[in-house]
CSV table of C-alpha atoms and ligand atoms in Angstrom, one decimal:
chain,number,residue,atom,x,y,z
W,1,MET,CA,9.5,171.8,-12.7
W,2,SER,CA,10.5,169.3,-9.9
W,3,LEU,CA,14.1,169.1,-9.4
W,4,ASN,CA,15.5,165.8,-7.7
W,5,MET,CA,18.6,165.8,-5.5
W,6,GLU,CA,20.3,163.3,-7.9
W,7,THR,CA,20.1,165.9,-10.8
W,8,LEU,CA,21.2,168.8,-8.5
W,9,SER,CA,24.1,166.9,-6.9
W,10,THR,CA,25.3,165.6,-10.2
W,11,PHE,CA,25.2,169.3,-11.6
W,12,ALA,CA,26.8,170.7,-8.5
W,13,LYS,CA,29.7,168.1,-9.1
W,14,THR,CA,30.1,168.5,-12.7
W,15,GLN,CA,30.3,172.3,-12.5
W,16,GLY,CA,32.6,172.5,-9.7
W,17,PHE,CA,30.4,173.5,-7.0
W,18,VAL,CA,30.6,170.4,-4.6
W,19,TYR,CA,32.6,167.2,-4.9
W,20,GLN,CA,32.5,164.2,-2.6
W,21,GLY,CA,35.0,164.4,0.2
W,22,SER,CA,38.2,162.2,0.0
W,23,GLU,CA,36.9,160.8,-3.4
W,24,ILE,CA,40.0,159.3,-4.6
W,25,TYR,CA,39.9,156.9,-1.4
W,26,GLY,CA,36.3,156.0,-1.9
W,27,GLY,CA,35.0,159.0,0.2
W,28,LEU,CA,34.3,159.4,3.7
W,29,ALA,CA,30.6,159.2,4.5
W,30,ASN,CA,28.9,162.4,3.9
W,31,THR,CA,31.6,164.6,3.7
W,32,TRP,CA,31.8,167.2,0.9
W,33,ASP,CA,34.3,169.6,-0.6
W,34,TYR,CA,33.3,172.8,-2.1
W,35,GLY,CA,35.1,173.4,-5.4
W,36,PRO,CA,36.1,176.6,-7.2
W,37,LEU,CA,32.4,177.8,-8.0
W,38,GLY,CA,31.4,176.4,-4.6
W,39,VAL,CA,33.6,178.5,-2.4
W,40,GLU,CA,32.8,181.6,-4.3
W,41,LEU,CA,29.2,181.0,-3.7
W,42,LYS,CA,29.6,180.0,0.0
W,43,ASN,CA,31.8,183.2,0.5
W,44,ALA,CA,29.4,185.5,-1.2
W,45,LEU,CA,26.6,184.0,0.9
W,46,LYS,CA,28.5,184.8,4.1
W,47,ALA,CA,29.2,188.3,2.8
W,48,ALA,CA,25.4,188.9,2.2
W,49,TRP,CA,24.6,187.7,5.6
W,50,TRP,CA,27.2,189.5,7.3
W,51,GLN,CA,26.4,192.8,5.4
W,52,ARG,CA,22.7,192.5,6.2
W,53,PHE,CA,23.0,191.5,9.9
W,54,VAL,CA,26.3,193.0,11.1
W,55,GLN,CA,27.3,195.9,8.6
W,56,GLU,CA,23.8,197.3,8.3
W,57,GLN,CA,22.9,197.1,11.9
W,58,ARG,CA,23.9,199.8,14.3
W,59,ASN,CA,23.9,197.5,17.2
W,60,VAL,CA,25.4,194.3,16.1
W,61,VAL,CA,29.1,193.4,16.2
W,62,GLY,CA,31.1,190.3,15.1
W,63,LEU,CA,33.1,187.5,16.7
W,64,ASP,CA,35.3,184.6,15.5
W,65,SER,CA,35.8,182.4,18.7
W,66,ALA,CA,37.7,179.2,18.7
W,67,ILE,CA,36.3,175.7,17.8
W,68,LEU,CA,38.0,174.2,20.7
W,69,MET,CA,36.7,175.4,24.1
W,70,ASN,CA,37.3,174.4,27.9
W,71,PRO,CA,35.0,171.6,28.4
W,72,LYS,CA,33.3,173.2,31.2
W,73,THR,CA,31.5,175.3,28.4
W,74,TRP,CA,29.8,172.1,27.6
W,75,GLU,CA,28.8,171.1,31.0
W,76,ALA,CA,27.3,174.5,31.5
W,77,SER,CA,25.4,174.7,28.2
W,78,GLY,CA,24.0,171.2,28.8
W,79,HIS,CA,25.5,169.5,25.8
W,80,ILE,CA,27.6,166.9,27.7
W,81,GLY,CA,25.3,164.3,28.5
W,82,GLY,CA,22.2,166.2,27.2
W,83,PHE,CA,22.9,166.5,23.5
W,84,SER,CA,21.7,163.2,21.9
W,85,ASP,CA,19.2,162.0,19.3
W,86,PRO,CA,17.0,159.1,19.7
W,87,LEU,CA,18.5,156.2,17.7
W,88,ILE,CA,16.5,153.1,16.7
W,89,ASP,CA,17.9,150.2,14.6
W,90,CYS,CA,16.0,148.0,12.3
W,91,LYS,CA,17.0,144.4,13.3
W,92,ALA,CA,15.9,143.0,9.8
W,93,CYS,CA,17.9,145.2,7.5
W,94,LYS,CA,20.5,146.8,10.1
W,95,SER,CA,19.4,150.3,8.9
W,96,ARG,CA,19.6,153.1,11.3
W,97,HIS,CA,17.0,155.7,12.1
W,98,ARG,CA,16.4,158.7,14.1
W,99,ALA,CA,13.3,157.9,16.0
W,100,ASP,CA,11.6,161.2,15.6
W,101,HIS,CA,12.2,161.3,11.8
W,102,LEU,CA,10.8,157.7,11.4
W,103,ILE,CA,7.6,158.9,13.0
W,104,GLU,CA,7.4,162.2,11.1
W,105,ARG,CA,8.2,160.5,7.8
W,106,PHE,CA,5.2,158.1,8.5
W,107,ASP,CA,2.9,161.0,9.4
W,108,ALA,CA,3.9,164.5,8.6
W,109,SER,CA,1.3,165.9,10.9
W,110,ILE,CA,2.9,164.6,13.9
W,111,GLN,CA,5.7,166.7,15.4
W,112,ALA,CA,8.1,164.1,17.1
W,113,ASP,CA,11.1,166.4,17.8
W,114,GLY,CA,11.1,166.9,21.5
W,115,MET,CA,9.0,163.9,22.4
W,116,SER,CA,10.1,161.4,25.1
W,117,GLU,CA,11.6,158.1,24.4
W,118,ALA,CA,8.4,156.3,25.8
W,119,GLN,CA,6.0,158.6,23.7
W,120,MET,CA,8.0,157.8,20.6
W,121,SER,CA,8.2,154.1,21.3
W,122,GLU,CA,4.4,154.0,21.9
W,123,LEU,CA,3.7,155.8,18.7
W,124,ILE,CA,6.1,153.3,16.6
W,125,GLN,CA,4.2,150.5,18.2
W,126,THR,CA,0.7,151.6,17.9
W,127,HIS,CA,1.2,152.5,14.3
W,128,ARG,CA,3.5,149.6,13.5
W,129,ILE,CA,5.4,151.9,11.6
W,130,PRO,CA,7.5,149.9,9.1
W,131,CYS,CA,11.1,150.3,8.3
W,132,PRO,CA,11.4,152.8,5.4
W,133,LYS,CA,14.2,150.7,3.9
W,134,CYS,CA,13.0,147.0,4.0
W,135,GLY,CA,9.3,147.4,5.1
W,136,LYS,CA,9.5,145.2,8.2
W,137,PHE,CA,8.6,145.9,11.7
W,138,ASP,CA,11.4,144.7,13.9
W,139,TYR,CA,13.3,147.2,15.9
W,140,THR,CA,15.6,147.6,18.8
W,141,PRO,CA,14.6,149.8,21.6
W,142,ILE,CA,15.2,153.3,21.3
W,143,ARG,CA,18.4,154.7,22.7
W,144,GLN,CA,20.1,158.0,23.1
W,145,PHE,CA,23.0,158.6,20.8
W,146,ASP,CA,25.6,161.3,21.8
W,147,LEU,CA,26.1,163.8,19.1
W,148,MET,CA,29.2,165.4,20.4
W,149,PHE,CA,32.7,164.7,18.7
W,150,LYS,CA,35.4,163.9,21.3
W,151,THR,CA,39.0,164.4,20.8
W,152,GLN,CA,42.1,164.7,23.0
W,153,LEU,CA,44.0,167.8,24.0
W,154,GLY,CA,47.8,167.2,24.9
W,155,VAL,CA,50.5,164.9,23.7
W,156,LEU,CA,50.6,162.1,26.4
W,157,ASP,CA,47.7,159.6,26.1
W,158,ASP,CA,47.6,159.2,29.9
W,159,LYS,CA,47.5,162.8,30.7
W,160,ALA,CA,45.4,164.0,27.6
W,161,GLN,CA,42.3,165.8,28.5
W,162,THR,CA,38.9,165.1,26.6
W,163,ILE,CA,37.7,168.0,24.8
W,164,TYR,CA,35.1,168.4,22.1
W,165,LEU,CA,34.7,169.9,18.7
W,166,ARG,CA,31.9,172.6,19.2
W,167,PRO,CA,28.5,171.5,18.2
W,168,GLU,CA,27.2,175.2,17.7
W,169,THR,CA,29.1,178.4,17.3
W,170,ALA,CA,26.6,180.1,19.9
W,171,GLN,CA,28.6,179.3,23.0
W,172,GLY,CA,31.7,181.1,21.8
W,173,ILE,CA,29.5,184.2,21.9
W,174,PHE,CA,27.8,183.6,25.4
W,175,VAL,CA,31.3,182.9,27.0
W,176,ASN,CA,32.5,186.2,25.7
W,177,PHE,CA,29.5,188.2,26.5
W,178,LYS,CA,31.3,190.5,29.1
W,179,ASN,CA,34.5,190.9,27.0
W,180,ILE,CA,32.5,191.9,24.1
W,181,GLN,CA,30.1,194.2,25.9
W,182,ARG,CA,33.0,196.0,27.6
W,183,THR,CA,35.3,196.4,24.8
W,184,SER,CA,32.6,197.6,22.2
W,185,ARG,CA,30.7,199.6,24.6
W,186,MET,CA,27.6,198.3,23.5
W,187,LYS,CA,24.4,198.8,25.4
W,188,VAL,CA,21.5,196.4,25.6
W,189,PRO,CA,19.8,195.5,23.1
W,190,PHE,CA,22.7,194.4,21.0
W,191,GLY,CA,23.8,191.5,19.2
W,192,VAL,CA,26.9,189.4,18.4
W,193,ALA,CA,27.3,187.5,15.1
W,194,GLN,CA,29.6,184.7,14.2
W,195,ILE,CA,30.3,182.3,11.3
W,196,GLY,CA,32.1,179.4,11.8
W,197,LYS,CA,32.3,175.4,11.5
W,198,SER,CA,30.3,173.2,13.8
W,199,PHE,CA,30.4,169.5,14.3
W,200,ARG,CA,27.6,166.8,15.2
W,201,ASN,CA,28.1,163.2,14.8
W,202,GLU,CA,24.6,162.9,13.2
W,203,ILE,CA,23.0,159.5,13.1
W,204,THR,CA,21.6,159.9,9.8
W,205,PRO,CA,23.4,162.3,7.8
W,206,GLY,CA,22.2,162.8,4.2
W,207,ASN,CA,20.3,164.7,1.5
W,208,PHE,CA,23.4,165.8,0.0
W,209,ILE,CA,24.7,168.9,2.0
W,210,PHE,CA,21.5,169.2,3.9
W,211,ARG,CA,22.6,167.0,7.0
W,212,THR,CA,26.4,166.7,7.4
W,213,ARG,CA,28.5,166.0,10.5
W,214,GLU,CA,30.8,169.0,9.7
W,215,PHE,CA,28.8,172.3,8.8
W,216,GLU,CA,28.9,176.0,9.0
W,217,GLN,CA,26.8,178.1,10.9
W,218,LEU,CA,25.7,181.8,10.6
W,219,GLU,CA,24.7,182.5,14.2
W,220,LEU,CA,23.5,185.7,15.9
W,221,GLU,CA,23.0,186.2,19.6
W,222,PHE,CA,20.9,189.1,20.2
W,223,PHE,CA,20.8,190.2,24.0
W,224,CYS,CA,17.8,192.2,25.1
W,225,GLU,CA,16.0,193.2,28.3
W,226,PRO,CA,13.7,190.6,29.8
W,227,GLY,CA,10.3,191.3,28.7
W,228,SER,CA,11.3,192.6,25.5
W,229,GLU,CA,12.2,189.5,23.8
W,230,MET,CA,9.0,188.6,21.9
W,231,GLN,CA,9.4,192.0,20.1
W,232,TRP,CA,12.9,191.0,19.0
W,233,PHE,CA,11.9,187.4,18.3
W,234,ASP,CA,9.2,188.7,15.8
W,235,TYR,CA,11.6,191.4,14.3
W,236,PHE,CA,14.2,188.4,13.6
W,237,LYS,CA,11.6,186.1,12.2
W,238,GLN,CA,10.7,188.9,9.7
W,239,ALA,CA,14.1,190.1,8.9
W,240,SER,CA,15.4,186.6,8.4
W,241,LYS,CA,12.6,185.6,6.0
W,242,GLN,CA,13.1,188.9,4.1
W,243,PHE,CA,17.0,188.2,3.8
W,244,LEU,CA,16.0,184.7,2.2
W,245,ILE,CA,13.4,186.5,-0.2
W,246,ASP,CA,16.0,189.3,-1.1
W,247,LEU,CA,18.5,186.4,-1.9
W,248,GLY,CA,16.0,185.1,-4.5
W,249,LEU,CA,14.1,182.3,-2.5
W,250,ARG,CA,10.4,182.6,-3.5
W,251,GLU,CA,8.1,183.3,-0.7
W,252,GLU,CA,5.9,180.4,-1.5
W,253,HIS,CA,8.9,178.1,-0.9
W,254,LEU,CA,9.3,179.3,2.5
W,255,SER,CA,7.3,178.5,5.6
W,256,LEU,CA,7.4,179.5,9.3
W,257,ALA,CA,7.0,176.6,11.7
W,258,ASP,CA,6.4,177.4,15.3
W,259,HIS,CA,7.3,174.8,17.9
W,260,PRO,CA,4.3,174.0,20.0
W,261,VAL,CA,4.8,175.3,23.6
W,262,GLU,CA,4.7,171.8,25.2
W,263,LYS,CA,7.6,170.8,22.8
W,264,LEU,CA,9.9,173.7,23.4
W,265,SER,CA,13.5,173.1,24.6
W,266,HIS,CA,14.1,173.6,28.2
W,267,TYR,CA,15.8,176.9,27.7
W,268,SER,CA,13.3,178.4,25.2
W,269,ASN,CA,10.1,180.1,25.6
W,270,ALA,CA,9.4,180.5,21.8
W,271,THR,CA,11.0,178.8,18.8
W,272,THR,CA,10.3,179.1,15.2
W,273,ASP,CA,12.0,177.3,12.2
W,274,ILE,CA,12.0,178.8,8.9
W,275,GLU,CA,11.5,175.9,6.5
W,276,TYR,CA,12.4,175.9,2.7
W,277,GLN,CA,10.7,173.5,0.3
W,278,PHE,CA,13.6,171.3,-0.6
W,279,ALA,CA,13.3,168.6,-3.2
W,280,TRP,CA,12.0,166.1,-0.6
W,281,GLY,CA,9.6,168.7,0.9
W,282,PHE,CA,9.6,171.5,3.5
W,283,ASP,CA,12.6,171.2,5.9
W,284,GLU,CA,14.4,173.3,8.5
W,285,LEU,CA,16.7,175.9,7.0
W,286,TRP,CA,16.8,178.5,9.8
W,287,GLY,CA,16.1,178.2,13.6
W,288,ILE,CA,15.0,181.3,15.6
W,289,ALA,CA,15.0,180.6,19.2
W,290,SER,CA,14.1,182.6,22.2
W,291,ARG,CA,16.6,181.3,24.7
W,292,THR,CA,15.6,183.4,27.9
W,293,ASP,CA,18.8,184.0,29.9
W,294,TYR,CA,19.4,180.3,30.3
W,295,ASP,CA,22.9,180.4,28.7
W,296,LEU,CA,24.3,183.4,30.6
W,297,LYS,CA,22.7,182.1,33.9
W,298,GLN,CA,24.4,178.6,33.3
W,299,HIS,CA,27.8,180.1,32.4
W,300,GLN,CA,27.6,182.5,35.5
W,301,ALA,CA,26.8,179.4,37.7
W,302,PHE,CA,29.7,177.2,36.2
W,303,SER,CA,32.3,180.0,36.0
W,304,GLN,CA,31.4,181.8,39.1
W,305,GLU,CA,31.9,184.9,36.9
W,306,ASP,CA,29.5,187.6,37.0
W,307,MET,CA,27.7,187.7,33.7
W,308,SER,CA,25.1,190.5,34.3
W,309,TYR,CA,24.7,193.6,32.5
W,310,GLN,CA,24.1,197.0,34.3
W,311,ASP,CA,21.9,199.4,32.7
W,312,PRO,CA,23.8,202.7,32.6
W,313,GLN,CA,20.4,204.8,33.0
W,314,THR,CA,18.7,202.7,35.8
W,315,ASN,CA,21.9,201.1,37.3
W,316,GLU,CA,19.5,198.0,37.4
W,317,LYS,CA,21.8,194.8,37.1
W,318,TYR,CA,20.2,191.9,35.1
W,319,LEU,CA,20.9,189.0,32.9
W,320,PRO,CA,19.9,189.9,29.4
W,321,TYR,CA,17.5,187.6,27.3
W,322,VAL,CA,18.7,186.2,24.1
W,323,ILE,CA,17.1,185.9,20.7
W,324,GLU,CA,18.9,183.4,18.6
W,325,PRO,CA,18.5,183.3,14.7
W,326,SER,CA,20.7,180.4,13.6
W,327,LEU,CA,21.3,179.6,10.0
W,328,GLY,CA,23.2,176.7,8.4
W,329,LEU,CA,25.3,177.9,5.5
W,330,ASP,CA,25.5,174.6,3.8
W,331,ARG,CA,21.5,174.3,4.0
W,332,LEU,CA,21.4,178.0,2.7
W,333,PHE,CA,23.7,177.1,-0.2
W,334,LEU,CA,21.4,174.0,-1.0
W,335,ALA,CA,18.3,176.1,-1.1
W,336,VAL,CA,19.7,178.8,-3.2
W,337,LEU,CA,21.3,176.4,-5.7
W,338,HIS,CA,17.9,174.4,-5.7
W,339,GLU,CA,15.9,177.7,-6.4
W,340,ALA,CA,18.2,179.1,-8.9
W,341,TYR,CA,18.5,175.9,-11.2
W,342,HIS,CA,16.4,176.0,-14.2
W,343,GLU,CA,16.2,174.1,-17.3
W,344,GLU,CA,14.7,176.4,-19.9
W,345,ALA,CA,13.1,175.5,-23.4
W,346,LEU,CA,14.3,178.3,-25.9
W,347,SER,CA,12.6,176.9,-28.8
W,348,GLU,CA,11.2,173.3,-29.8
W,349,VAL,CA,14.7,171.8,-30.2
W,350,ASP,CA,16.9,174.0,-27.9
W,351,THR,CA,17.1,174.3,-24.1
W,352,ARG,CA,19.7,175.7,-21.9
W,353,THR,CA,20.6,175.2,-18.2
W,354,VAL,CA,20.5,178.6,-16.3
W,355,LEU,CA,21.4,179.3,-12.7
W,356,LYS,CA,19.3,182.4,-11.9
W,357,LEU,CA,21.4,183.5,-8.9
W,358,HIS,CA,21.2,187.0,-7.5
W,359,PRO,CA,24.2,188.9,-9.2
W,360,PHE,CA,25.7,189.7,-5.6
W,361,ILE,CA,26.1,186.1,-4.9
W,362,ALA,CA,26.9,184.5,-8.5
W,363,PRO,CA,30.3,182.6,-8.5
W,364,TYR,CA,31.4,185.0,-11.3
W,365,GLN,CA,29.6,188.2,-11.5
W,366,VAL,CA,31.1,189.2,-15.0
W,367,ALA,CA,32.6,187.0,-17.7
W,368,VAL,CA,34.8,188.8,-20.5
W,369,PHE,CA,35.0,187.3,-23.9
W,370,PRO,CA,37.0,188.4,-26.9
W,371,LEU,CA,34.8,188.0,-30.0
W,372,VAL,CA,37.7,186.7,-31.9
W,373,LYS,CA,40.5,185.5,-29.6
W,374,LYS,CA,43.6,186.6,-31.7
W,375,LYS,CA,42.1,190.1,-32.5
W,376,HIS,CA,40.5,191.0,-29.2
W,377,ARG,CA,42.3,189.2,-26.5
W,378,ASP,CA,44.7,192.0,-25.4
W,379,GLU,CA,41.9,194.4,-24.9
W,380,ALA,CA,39.9,191.7,-23.1
W,381,PHE,CA,42.6,190.9,-20.6
W,382,THR,CA,43.0,194.7,-19.9
W,383,LEU,CA,39.3,195.1,-19.1
W,384,LEU,CA,39.3,191.7,-17.1
W,385,ASP,CA,42.1,193.1,-14.9
W,386,GLN,CA,40.2,196.3,-14.4
W,387,LEU,CA,36.9,194.6,-13.5
W,388,ALA,CA,38.8,192.0,-11.2
W,389,LYS,CA,39.5,194.8,-8.7
W,390,ARG,CA,35.7,195.2,-8.1
W,391,PHE,CA,34.0,191.9,-9.0
W,392,ARG,CA,34.4,188.2,-9.3
W,393,VAL,CA,35.3,187.7,-12.9
W,394,THR,CA,36.2,184.9,-15.4
W,395,TYR,CA,37.4,184.7,-18.9
W,396,ASP,CA,36.5,182.5,-21.8
W,397,GLU,CA,37.9,182.4,-25.4
W,398,ALA,CA,37.0,178.8,-26.4
W,399,GLY,CA,34.5,178.1,-29.1
W,400,ASN,CA,31.8,180.2,-30.5
W,401,ILE,CA,29.9,183.0,-28.6
W,402,GLY,CA,26.8,181.0,-28.4
W,403,ARG,CA,28.4,178.0,-26.7
W,404,ARG,CA,30.5,180.4,-24.3
W,405,TYR,CA,27.1,182.2,-23.3
W,406,ARG,CA,25.6,178.9,-22.3
W,407,ARG,CA,28.5,177.9,-20.2
W,408,GLN,CA,28.2,181.1,-18.4
W,409,ASP,CA,24.4,180.6,-18.0
W,410,ALA,CA,24.9,177.3,-16.5
W,411,ILE,CA,27.1,178.6,-13.7
W,412,GLY,CA,25.0,181.7,-13.0
W,413,THR,CA,27.2,184.4,-14.4
W,414,PRO,CA,24.7,187.4,-14.6
W,415,PHE,CA,26.7,189.5,-17.1
W,416,VAL,CA,28.9,188.7,-20.1
W,417,VAL,CA,31.1,191.5,-21.6
W,418,THR,CA,32.3,191.1,-25.2
W,419,ILE,CA,35.2,192.8,-26.8
W,420,ASP,CA,34.8,193.2,-30.5
W,421,ASP,CA,35.8,195.7,-33.3
W,422,GLN,CA,33.6,198.4,-32.0
W,423,THR,CA,35.6,198.3,-28.6
W,424,LEU,CA,38.9,199.0,-30.5
W,425,GLU,CA,37.2,201.6,-32.6
W,426,GLN,CA,34.7,203.4,-30.3
W,427,GLN,CA,35.4,202.2,-26.8
W,428,THR,CA,32.2,200.4,-26.5
W,429,VAL,CA,31.4,196.8,-25.4
W,430,THR,CA,28.4,194.4,-25.8
W,431,LEU,CA,26.9,193.5,-22.4
W,432,ARG,CA,24.6,190.4,-22.4
W,433,ASP,CA,22.1,189.8,-19.6
W,434,ARG,CA,21.8,186.0,-18.5
W,435,ASP,CA,18.2,186.0,-17.5
W,436,SER,CA,16.7,188.1,-20.5
W,437,MET,CA,19.5,187.2,-22.9
W,438,ASP,CA,19.3,190.8,-24.1
W,439,GLN,CA,22.4,192.5,-25.3
W,440,ILE,CA,23.0,196.2,-24.9
W,441,THR,CA,26.1,198.5,-26.1
W,442,LEU,CA,27.7,200.4,-23.4
W,443,PRO,CA,30.6,202.8,-23.4
W,444,ILE,CA,33.5,201.3,-21.4
W,445,THR,CA,33.6,204.4,-19.3
W,446,GLU,CA,30.1,203.5,-17.9
W,447,LEU,CA,30.7,199.7,-17.4
W,448,MET,CA,31.9,199.9,-13.9
W,449,THR,CA,29.1,202.0,-12.7
W,450,TYR,CA,26.5,199.9,-14.3
W,451,LEU,CA,27.8,196.6,-12.9
W,452,ASP,CA,28.2,198.1,-9.6
W,453,GLN,CA,24.6,199.0,-9.5
W,454,LYS,CA,23.3,195.7,-10.8
W,455,THR,CA,25.4,193.6,-8.5
W,456,ARG,CA,24.5,195.2,-5.0
W,457,PHE,CA,22.8,193.4,-2.3
V,501,LIG,P1,17.7,169.4,12.9
V,501,LIG,O1,16.5,169.4,13.5
V,501,LIG,O2,17.5,169.4,11.3
V,501,LIG,O3,18.8,168.4,13.3
V,501,LIG,P2,18.6,171.4,14.7
V,501,LIG,O4,17.1,171.9,15.1
V,501,LIG,O5,19.1,170.5,15.6
V,501,LIG,O6,18.6,170.8,13.2
V,501,LIG,P3,19.8,173.9,15.5
V,501,LIG,O7,20.6,173.3,16.5
V,501,LIG,O8,18.8,174.6,15.6
V,501,LIG,O9,19.5,172.6,14.5
V,501,LIG,O10,21.0,174.5,14.5
V,501,LIG,C1,20.7,175.7,13.7
V,501,LIG,C2,20.9,175.5,12.3
V,501,LIG,O11,22.2,174.7,11.9
V,501,LIG,C3,19.8,174.7,11.5
V,501,LIG,O12,18.7,175.4,11.3
V,501,LIG,C4,20.6,174.3,10.3
V,501,LIG,O13,20.4,175.3,9.2
V,501,LIG,C5,22.0,174.0,10.7
V,501,LIG,N1,22.3,172.7,11.1
V,501,LIG,C6,22.1,172.0,12.3
V,501,LIG,N2,22.6,170.8,12.0
V,501,LIG,C7,23.1,170.7,10.9
V,501,LIG,C8,23.7,169.6,10.2
V,501,LIG,N3,24.1,168.4,10.6
V,501,LIG,N4,24.1,169.9,9.0
V,501,LIG,C9,24.0,170.8,8.3
V,501,LIG,N5,23.4,172.0,9.0
V,501,LIG,C10,22.9,171.8,10.2
């Protein structure tokens, strides 16, 4: 089944996953708000990532650094003056494009990311690439568009200092490298993970929540000995892909795209994107870059602080190399929703919408229904309160059981527990499975353990 973005975004809005931002004022271009179900799914995705890449790793610790940073950070990292996208306008219809995307959309076999302006101009000219919006060939020259969001620090306009909203969470980790290493007494190789918002003034945001100007990143900077970086690069490629598969993305919907050596960023000696097959085709979900010692070296030069690490065994001092797996939370959200959405034919006349989400990340993991509301409500509430201590739960007493099941199927609730006469008489409940639609009878005393096992990640 091919699922288009229109269907998915309408579904996401109707069910309370994602709303248009500032909707009552006509919206604000490409901003989105995560609704009651969206925030649960988002939090659960963060929890899954944190569990896998921090909690279960002996040598990874976490960080939550500030969004606003001393602007010297961005001079050192190369973002000021260097973080821009190639912008090209169609003079005929006034639409705006990223030149590299224009080329790649015209011919998917060309990798335009990383090309020089001259190379891109030449390609557009030679192939007379038409404007995707109006079909004409009448462009402005390519110019670089700064992606950094600026703001002011301080109260008086004339004394205010220009600062930036961070375009990535990574630099918060690099500037704290010494603090973290000292206080956690971590030995290289070790990693630092961070989840947080980043901001980029993108030229062409779009595809629902795929490309936005405000987004959340799940980033890990893994510090290792120079020379060992390729081994860790391979490890993280594998571990990252496995994480996605374990979350429920099918392997055939994932692909690893290595950046050709001649197109690598100046700081990188290897980069791979894990791409997911979104509604419009394969596109970047997770960037994994081997960043050498570029960032630590730059911060050492700009701050005059020693950023090196001393090996406790050999006493050798060096700047560690870094592997950076960087995942966009909103893109992960979109991929997971896209993968989970199914319209299933149950008979010739009957269909159901079902979100086949992994039980660990489903917005609600368990729903509790009283079979007859007046008769079974008290027992249902008692059980709901007990389950709520361990799981994300919801309650529904409106309408017949069949309709209530369908409502839970559509929002991905993997288990429904129904309280009926047998519960009152024999302390058992009916447990219904979302995917198989099978029902089993369970003693209440076994319910917690059962659900606990089934919802683990
Ligand atoms: P793209 O080529 O799509 O612009 P990028 O290569 O610039 O992305 P990175 O700088 O590697 O992206 O950022 C790491 C991850 O952060 C990306 O793989 C993506 O998941 C996420 N990300 C980057 N930009 C955005 C954005 N504008 N909106 C949502 N997520 C983003």
